[in-house]
PDB file of C-alpha atoms in Angstrom:
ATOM      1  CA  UNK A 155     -14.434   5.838  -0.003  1.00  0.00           C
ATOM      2  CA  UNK A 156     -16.128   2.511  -1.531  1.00  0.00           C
ATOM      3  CA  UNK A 157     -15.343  -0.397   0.860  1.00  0.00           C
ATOM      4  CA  UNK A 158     -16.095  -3.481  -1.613  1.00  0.00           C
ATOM      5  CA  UNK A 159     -16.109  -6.145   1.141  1.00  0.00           C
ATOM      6  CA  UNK A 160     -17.485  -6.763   4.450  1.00  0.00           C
ATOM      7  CA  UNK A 161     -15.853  -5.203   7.550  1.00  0.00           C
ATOM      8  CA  UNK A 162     -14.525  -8.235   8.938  1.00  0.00           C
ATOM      9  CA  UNK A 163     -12.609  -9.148   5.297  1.00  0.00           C
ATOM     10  CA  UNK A 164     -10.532  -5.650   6.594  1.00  0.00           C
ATOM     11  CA  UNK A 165      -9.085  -7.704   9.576  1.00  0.00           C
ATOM     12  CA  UNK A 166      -8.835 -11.055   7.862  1.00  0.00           C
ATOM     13  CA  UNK A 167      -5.762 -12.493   6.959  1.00  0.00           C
ATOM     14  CA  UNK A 168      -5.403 -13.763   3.158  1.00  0.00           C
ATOM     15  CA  UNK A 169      -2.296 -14.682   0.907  1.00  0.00           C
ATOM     16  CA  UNK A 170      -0.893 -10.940   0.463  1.00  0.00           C
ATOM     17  CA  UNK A 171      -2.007  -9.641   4.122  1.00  0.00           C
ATOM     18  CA  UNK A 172      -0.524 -12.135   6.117  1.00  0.00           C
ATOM     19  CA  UNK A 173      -1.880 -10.558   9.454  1.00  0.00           C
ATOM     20  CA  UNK A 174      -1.625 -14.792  11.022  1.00  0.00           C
ATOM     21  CA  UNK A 175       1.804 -15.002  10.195  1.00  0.00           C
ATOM     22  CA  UNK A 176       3.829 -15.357  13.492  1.00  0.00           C
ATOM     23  CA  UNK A 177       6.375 -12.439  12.195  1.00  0.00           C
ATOM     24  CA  UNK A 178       3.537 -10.560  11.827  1.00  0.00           C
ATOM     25  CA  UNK A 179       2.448 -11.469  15.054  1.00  0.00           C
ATOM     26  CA  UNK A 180       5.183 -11.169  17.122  1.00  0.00           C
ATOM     27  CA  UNK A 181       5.539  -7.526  15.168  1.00  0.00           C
ATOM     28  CA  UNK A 182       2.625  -6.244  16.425  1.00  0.00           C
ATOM     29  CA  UNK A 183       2.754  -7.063  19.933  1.00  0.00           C
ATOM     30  CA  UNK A 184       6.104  -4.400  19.729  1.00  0.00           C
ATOM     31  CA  UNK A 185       3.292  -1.167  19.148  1.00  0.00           C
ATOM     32  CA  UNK A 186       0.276  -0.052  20.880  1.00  0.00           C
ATOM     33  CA  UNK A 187      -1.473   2.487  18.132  1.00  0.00           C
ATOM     34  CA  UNK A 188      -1.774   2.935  14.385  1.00  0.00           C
ATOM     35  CA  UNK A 189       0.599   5.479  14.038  1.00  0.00           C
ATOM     36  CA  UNK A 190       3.804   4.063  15.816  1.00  0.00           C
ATOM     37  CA  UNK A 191       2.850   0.827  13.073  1.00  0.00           C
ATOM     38  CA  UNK A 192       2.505   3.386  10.055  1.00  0.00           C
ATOM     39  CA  UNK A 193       5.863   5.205  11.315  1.00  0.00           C
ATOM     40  CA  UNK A 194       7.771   1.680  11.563  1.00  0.00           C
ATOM     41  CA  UNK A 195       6.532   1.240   7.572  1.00  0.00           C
ATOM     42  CA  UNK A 196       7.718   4.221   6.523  1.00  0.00           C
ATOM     43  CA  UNK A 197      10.852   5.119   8.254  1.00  0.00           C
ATOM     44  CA  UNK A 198      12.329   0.958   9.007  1.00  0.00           C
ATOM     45  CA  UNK A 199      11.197  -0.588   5.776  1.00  0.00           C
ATOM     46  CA  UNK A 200      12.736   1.160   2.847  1.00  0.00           C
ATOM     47  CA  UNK A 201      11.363   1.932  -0.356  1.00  0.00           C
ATOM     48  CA  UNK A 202      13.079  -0.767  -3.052  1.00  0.00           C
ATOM     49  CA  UNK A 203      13.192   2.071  -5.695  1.00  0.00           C
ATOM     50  CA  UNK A 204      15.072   4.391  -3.300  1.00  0.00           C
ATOM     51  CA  UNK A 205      17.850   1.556  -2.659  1.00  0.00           C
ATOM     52  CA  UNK A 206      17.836   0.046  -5.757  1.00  0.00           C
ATOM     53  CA  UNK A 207      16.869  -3.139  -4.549  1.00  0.00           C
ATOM     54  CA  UNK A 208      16.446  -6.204  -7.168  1.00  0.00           C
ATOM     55  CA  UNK A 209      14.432  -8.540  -5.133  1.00  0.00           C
ATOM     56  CA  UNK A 210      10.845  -8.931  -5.368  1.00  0.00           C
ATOM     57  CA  UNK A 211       8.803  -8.658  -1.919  1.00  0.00           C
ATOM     58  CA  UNK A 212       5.211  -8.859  -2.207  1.00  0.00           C
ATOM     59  CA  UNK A 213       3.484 -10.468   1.139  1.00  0.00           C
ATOM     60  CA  UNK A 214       3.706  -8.649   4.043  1.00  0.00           C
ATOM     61  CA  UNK A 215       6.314 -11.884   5.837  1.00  0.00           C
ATOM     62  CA  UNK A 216       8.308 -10.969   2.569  1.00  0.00           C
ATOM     63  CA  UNK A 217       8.637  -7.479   3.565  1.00  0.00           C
ATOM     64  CA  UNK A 218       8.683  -7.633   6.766  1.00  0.00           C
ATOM     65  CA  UNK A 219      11.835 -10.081   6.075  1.00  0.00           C
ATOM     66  CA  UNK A 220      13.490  -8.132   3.880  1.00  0.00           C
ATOM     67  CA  UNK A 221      13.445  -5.181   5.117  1.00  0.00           C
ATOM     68  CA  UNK A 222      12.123  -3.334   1.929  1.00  0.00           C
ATOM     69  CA  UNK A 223       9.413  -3.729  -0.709  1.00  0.00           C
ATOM     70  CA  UNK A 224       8.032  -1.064  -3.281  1.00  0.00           C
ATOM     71  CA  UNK A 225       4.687   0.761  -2.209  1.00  0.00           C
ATOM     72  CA  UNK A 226       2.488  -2.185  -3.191  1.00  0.00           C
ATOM     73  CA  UNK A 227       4.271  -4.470  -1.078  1.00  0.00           C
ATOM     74  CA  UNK A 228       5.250  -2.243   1.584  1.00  0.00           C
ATOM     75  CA  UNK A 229       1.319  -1.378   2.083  1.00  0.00           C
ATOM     76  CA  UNK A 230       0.767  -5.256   2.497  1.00  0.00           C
ATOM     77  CA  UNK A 231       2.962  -5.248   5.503  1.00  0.00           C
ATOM     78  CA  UNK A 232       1.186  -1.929   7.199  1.00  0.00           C
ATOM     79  CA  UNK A 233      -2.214  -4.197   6.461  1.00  0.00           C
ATOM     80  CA  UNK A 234      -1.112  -7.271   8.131  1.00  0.00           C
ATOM     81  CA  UNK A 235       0.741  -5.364  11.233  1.00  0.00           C
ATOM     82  CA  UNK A 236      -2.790  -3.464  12.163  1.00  0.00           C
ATOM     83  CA  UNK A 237      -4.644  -6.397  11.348  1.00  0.00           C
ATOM     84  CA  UNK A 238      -3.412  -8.351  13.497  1.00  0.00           C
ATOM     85  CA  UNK A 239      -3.494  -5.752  16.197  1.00  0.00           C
ATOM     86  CA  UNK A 240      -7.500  -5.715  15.709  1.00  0.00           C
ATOM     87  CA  UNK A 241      -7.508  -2.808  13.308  1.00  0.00           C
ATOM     88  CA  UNK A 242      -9.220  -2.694   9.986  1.00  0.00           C
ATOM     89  CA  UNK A 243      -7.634  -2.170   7.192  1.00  0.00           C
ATOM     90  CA  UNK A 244      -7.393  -2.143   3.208  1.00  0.00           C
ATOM     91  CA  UNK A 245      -5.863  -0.985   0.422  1.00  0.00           C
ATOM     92  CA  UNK A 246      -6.472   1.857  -1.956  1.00  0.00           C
ATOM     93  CA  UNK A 247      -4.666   2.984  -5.228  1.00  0.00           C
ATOM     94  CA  UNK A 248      -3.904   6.796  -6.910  1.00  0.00           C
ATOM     95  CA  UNK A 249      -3.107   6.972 -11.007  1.00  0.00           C
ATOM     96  CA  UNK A 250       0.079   9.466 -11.130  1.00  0.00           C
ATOM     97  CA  UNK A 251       2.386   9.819 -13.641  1.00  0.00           C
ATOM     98  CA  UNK A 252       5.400   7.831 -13.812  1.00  0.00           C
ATOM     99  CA  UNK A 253       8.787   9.149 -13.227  1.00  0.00           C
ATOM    100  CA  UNK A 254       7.053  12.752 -13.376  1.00  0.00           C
ATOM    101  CA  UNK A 255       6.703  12.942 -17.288  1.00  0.00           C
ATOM    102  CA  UNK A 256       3.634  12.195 -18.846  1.00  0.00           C
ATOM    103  CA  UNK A 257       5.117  11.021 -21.899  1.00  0.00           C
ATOM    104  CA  UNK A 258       6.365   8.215 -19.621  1.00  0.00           C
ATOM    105  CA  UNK A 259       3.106   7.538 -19.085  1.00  0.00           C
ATOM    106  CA  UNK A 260       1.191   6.545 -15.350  1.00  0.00           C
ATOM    107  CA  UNK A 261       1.086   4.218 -12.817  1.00  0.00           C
ATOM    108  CA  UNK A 262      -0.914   2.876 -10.099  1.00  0.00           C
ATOM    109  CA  UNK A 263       0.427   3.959  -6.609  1.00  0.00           C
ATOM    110  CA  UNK A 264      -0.594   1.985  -3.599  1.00  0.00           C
ATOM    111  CA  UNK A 265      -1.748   3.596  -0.190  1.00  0.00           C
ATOM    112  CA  UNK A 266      -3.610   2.344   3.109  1.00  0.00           C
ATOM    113  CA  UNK A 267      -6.996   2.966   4.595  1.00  0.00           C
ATOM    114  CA  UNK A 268      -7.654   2.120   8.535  1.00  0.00           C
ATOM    115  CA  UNK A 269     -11.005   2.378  10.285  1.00  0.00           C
ATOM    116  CA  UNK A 270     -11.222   4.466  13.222  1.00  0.00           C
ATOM    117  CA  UNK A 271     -13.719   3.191  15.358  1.00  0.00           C
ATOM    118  CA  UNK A 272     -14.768   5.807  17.304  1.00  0.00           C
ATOM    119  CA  UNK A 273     -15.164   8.613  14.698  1.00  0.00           C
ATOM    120  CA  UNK A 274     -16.906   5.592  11.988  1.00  0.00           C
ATOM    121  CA  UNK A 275     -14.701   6.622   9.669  1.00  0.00           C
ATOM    122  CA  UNK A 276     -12.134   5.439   7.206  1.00  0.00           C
ATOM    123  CA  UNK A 277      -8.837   7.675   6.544  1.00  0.00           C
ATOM    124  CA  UNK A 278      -6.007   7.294   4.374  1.00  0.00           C
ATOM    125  CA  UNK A 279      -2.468   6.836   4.810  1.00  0.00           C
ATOM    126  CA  UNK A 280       0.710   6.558   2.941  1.00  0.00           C
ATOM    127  CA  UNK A 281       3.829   4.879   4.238  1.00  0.00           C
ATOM    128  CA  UNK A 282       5.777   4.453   0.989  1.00  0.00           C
ATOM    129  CA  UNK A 283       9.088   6.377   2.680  1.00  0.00           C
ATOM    130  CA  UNK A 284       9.954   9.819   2.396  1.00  0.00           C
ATOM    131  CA  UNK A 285      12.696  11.827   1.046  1.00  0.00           C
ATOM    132  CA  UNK A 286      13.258  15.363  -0.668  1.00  0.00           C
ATOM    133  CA  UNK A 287      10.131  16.070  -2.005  1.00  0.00           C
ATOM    134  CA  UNK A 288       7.712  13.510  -0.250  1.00  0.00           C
ATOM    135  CA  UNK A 289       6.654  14.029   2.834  1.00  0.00           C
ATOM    136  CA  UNK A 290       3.613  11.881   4.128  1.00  0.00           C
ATOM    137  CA  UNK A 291       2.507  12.130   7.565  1.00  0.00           C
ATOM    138  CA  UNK A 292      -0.275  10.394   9.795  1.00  0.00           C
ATOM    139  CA  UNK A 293      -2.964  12.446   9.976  1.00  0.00           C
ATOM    140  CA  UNK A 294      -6.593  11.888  10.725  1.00  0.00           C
ATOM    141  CA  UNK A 295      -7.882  14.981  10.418  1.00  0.00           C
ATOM    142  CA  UNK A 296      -5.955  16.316   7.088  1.00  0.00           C
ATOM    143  CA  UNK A 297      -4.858  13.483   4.465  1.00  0.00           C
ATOM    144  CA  UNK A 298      -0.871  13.778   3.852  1.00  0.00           C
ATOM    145  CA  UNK A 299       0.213  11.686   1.529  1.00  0.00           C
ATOM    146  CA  UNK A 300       3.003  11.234  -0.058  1.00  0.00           C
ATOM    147  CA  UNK A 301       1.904  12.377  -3.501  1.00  0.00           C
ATOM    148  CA  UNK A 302      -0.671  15.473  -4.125  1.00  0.00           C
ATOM    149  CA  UNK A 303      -3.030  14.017  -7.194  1.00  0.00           C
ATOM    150  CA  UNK A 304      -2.464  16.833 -10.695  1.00  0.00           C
ATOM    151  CA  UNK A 305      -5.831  16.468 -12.240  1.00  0.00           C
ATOM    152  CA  UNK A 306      -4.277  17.894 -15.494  1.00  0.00           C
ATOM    153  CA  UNK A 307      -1.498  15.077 -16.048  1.00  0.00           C
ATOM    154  CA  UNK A 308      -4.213  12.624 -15.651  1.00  0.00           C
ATOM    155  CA  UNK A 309      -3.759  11.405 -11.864  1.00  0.00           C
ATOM    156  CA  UNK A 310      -6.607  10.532 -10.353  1.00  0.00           C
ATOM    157  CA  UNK A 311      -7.893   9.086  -6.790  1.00  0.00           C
ATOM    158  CA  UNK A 312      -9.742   5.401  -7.236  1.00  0.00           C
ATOM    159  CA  UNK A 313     -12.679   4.971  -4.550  1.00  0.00           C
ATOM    160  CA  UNK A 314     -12.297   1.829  -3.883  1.00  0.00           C
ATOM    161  CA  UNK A 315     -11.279   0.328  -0.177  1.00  0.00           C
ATOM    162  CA  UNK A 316     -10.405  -2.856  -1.356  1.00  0.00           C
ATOM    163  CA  UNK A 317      -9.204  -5.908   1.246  1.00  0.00           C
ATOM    164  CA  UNK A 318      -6.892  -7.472  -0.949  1.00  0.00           C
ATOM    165  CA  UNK A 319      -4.790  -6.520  -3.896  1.00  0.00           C
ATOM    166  CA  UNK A 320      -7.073  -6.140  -6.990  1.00  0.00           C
ATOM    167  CA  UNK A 321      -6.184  -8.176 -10.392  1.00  0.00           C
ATOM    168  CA  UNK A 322      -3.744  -5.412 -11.765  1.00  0.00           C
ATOM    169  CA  UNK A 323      -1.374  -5.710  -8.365  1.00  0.00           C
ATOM    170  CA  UNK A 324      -1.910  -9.418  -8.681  1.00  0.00           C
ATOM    171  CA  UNK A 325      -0.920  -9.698 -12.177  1.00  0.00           C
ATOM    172  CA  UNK A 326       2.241  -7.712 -11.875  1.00  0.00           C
ATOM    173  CA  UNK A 327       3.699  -9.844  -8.847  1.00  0.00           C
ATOM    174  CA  UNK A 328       3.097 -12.727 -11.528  1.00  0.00           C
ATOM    175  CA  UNK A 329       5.803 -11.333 -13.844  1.00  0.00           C
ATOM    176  CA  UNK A 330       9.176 -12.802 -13.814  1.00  0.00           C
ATOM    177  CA  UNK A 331      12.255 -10.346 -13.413  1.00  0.00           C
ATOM    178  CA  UNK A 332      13.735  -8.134 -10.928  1.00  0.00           C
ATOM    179  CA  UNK A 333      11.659  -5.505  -8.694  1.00  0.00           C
ATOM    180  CA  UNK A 334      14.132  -2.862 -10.508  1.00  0.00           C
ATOM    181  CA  UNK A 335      13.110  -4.255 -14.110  1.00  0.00           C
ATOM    182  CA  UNK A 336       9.390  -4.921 -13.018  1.00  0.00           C
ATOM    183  CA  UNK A 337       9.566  -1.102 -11.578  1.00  0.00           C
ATOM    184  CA  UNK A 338      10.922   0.074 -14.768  1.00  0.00           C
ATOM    185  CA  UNK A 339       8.739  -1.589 -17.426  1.00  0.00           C
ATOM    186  CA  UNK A 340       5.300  -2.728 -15.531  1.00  0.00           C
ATOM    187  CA  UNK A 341       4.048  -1.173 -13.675  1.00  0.00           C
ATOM    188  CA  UNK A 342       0.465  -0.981 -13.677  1.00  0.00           C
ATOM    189  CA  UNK A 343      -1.312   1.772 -15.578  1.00  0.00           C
ATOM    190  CA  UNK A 344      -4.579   1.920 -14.365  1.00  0.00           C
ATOM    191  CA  UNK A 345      -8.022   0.063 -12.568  1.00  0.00           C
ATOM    192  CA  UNK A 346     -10.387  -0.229 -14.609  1.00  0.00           C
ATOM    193  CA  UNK A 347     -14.524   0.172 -13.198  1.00  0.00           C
ATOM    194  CA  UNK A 348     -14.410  -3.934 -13.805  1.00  0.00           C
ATOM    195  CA  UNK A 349     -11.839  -4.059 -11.701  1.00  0.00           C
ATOM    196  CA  UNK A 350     -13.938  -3.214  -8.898  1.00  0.00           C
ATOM    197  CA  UNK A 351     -14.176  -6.184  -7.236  1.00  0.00           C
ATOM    198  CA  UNK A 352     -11.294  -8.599  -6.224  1.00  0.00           C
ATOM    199  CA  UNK A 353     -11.711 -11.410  -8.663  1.00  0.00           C
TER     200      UNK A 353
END
């Protein structure tokens, strides 16, 4: 995995990962390791697709408010929450295909990495929500996530650690509409190699 920032930008606070916001804060003083946060995130907060939600969430306070948020958002919140317990932690994407035809084309799908210190190591995790079908567990030994990458339909893994939401996340949360519309029609396709960086 390609961190693209120093360590300490992974435990920073900044307009998406709101790890200094006192909801956040008072959050995290409620767990005392990674994986009660990462099962709070998946199981509490629910997926907006799943409840057909219309409201757009996209900063962790958002979520955390709400009580929902789509992957994107909902991987915010998981940020800020271990953040602000001292944790390090970023955001990586997957290319799958959207709404399991091809013909409908892909989109990016958001996950988490944390740092474990004592193994120097960063692992993967996915708290989008389960149901029939998905299944993502906390693992950091064997990656579970919530969706297995098919090379032939053209998903892919992206490298890249990043410590804030690159341009393509960005630019959709820019869009006007409803999460359910937004969900429907634009949904970001792909990063791109320029996209490498956060600007």
């Amino acid at each position: 995995m390609k961190t693209i920032a120093p360590m300490e930008a992974y435990l920073a606070p900044n307009e998406w990962i709101e790890s200094a916001h006192p909801d956040v804060q008072r959050t995290a003083q409620g767990f005392d390791s990674p994986e009660a946060v990462y099962r709070f995130v998946r199981d509490t907060v629910r997926h907006s697709y799943d409840i057909r939600a219309t409201e757009v969430t996209a900063t962790a306070s958002e979520v955390l408010a709400a009580g929902y948020g789509i992957c994107y958002a909902k991987a915010h919140l998981l940020a800020a929450i271990l953040r602000a317990m001292g944790i390090p932690s970023g955001l990586a994407y997957q290319r799958l295909v959207l709404f399991d035809d091809p013909k409908d084309g892909h989109s990016l799908h958001a996950v988490n990495t944390i740092y474990l210190t004592e193994a120097r190591r960063w692992i993967r995790i996915d708290a989008r929500g389960n149901k029939p079908g998905v299944n993502a567990q906390y693992s950091v030994n064997k990656e579970m996530l919530a969706f297995p990458i098919r090379p032939e339909l053209g998903e892919m893994d992206y490298p890249w650690n990043f410590d804030t939401p690159p341009a393509p996340i960005r630019d959709f949360y820019a869009l006007q509409g409803s999460i359910s519309d937004l969900y429907a029609r634009c949904l970001p396709g792909s990063l791109e190699i320029n996209d490498d960086t956060n600007s």
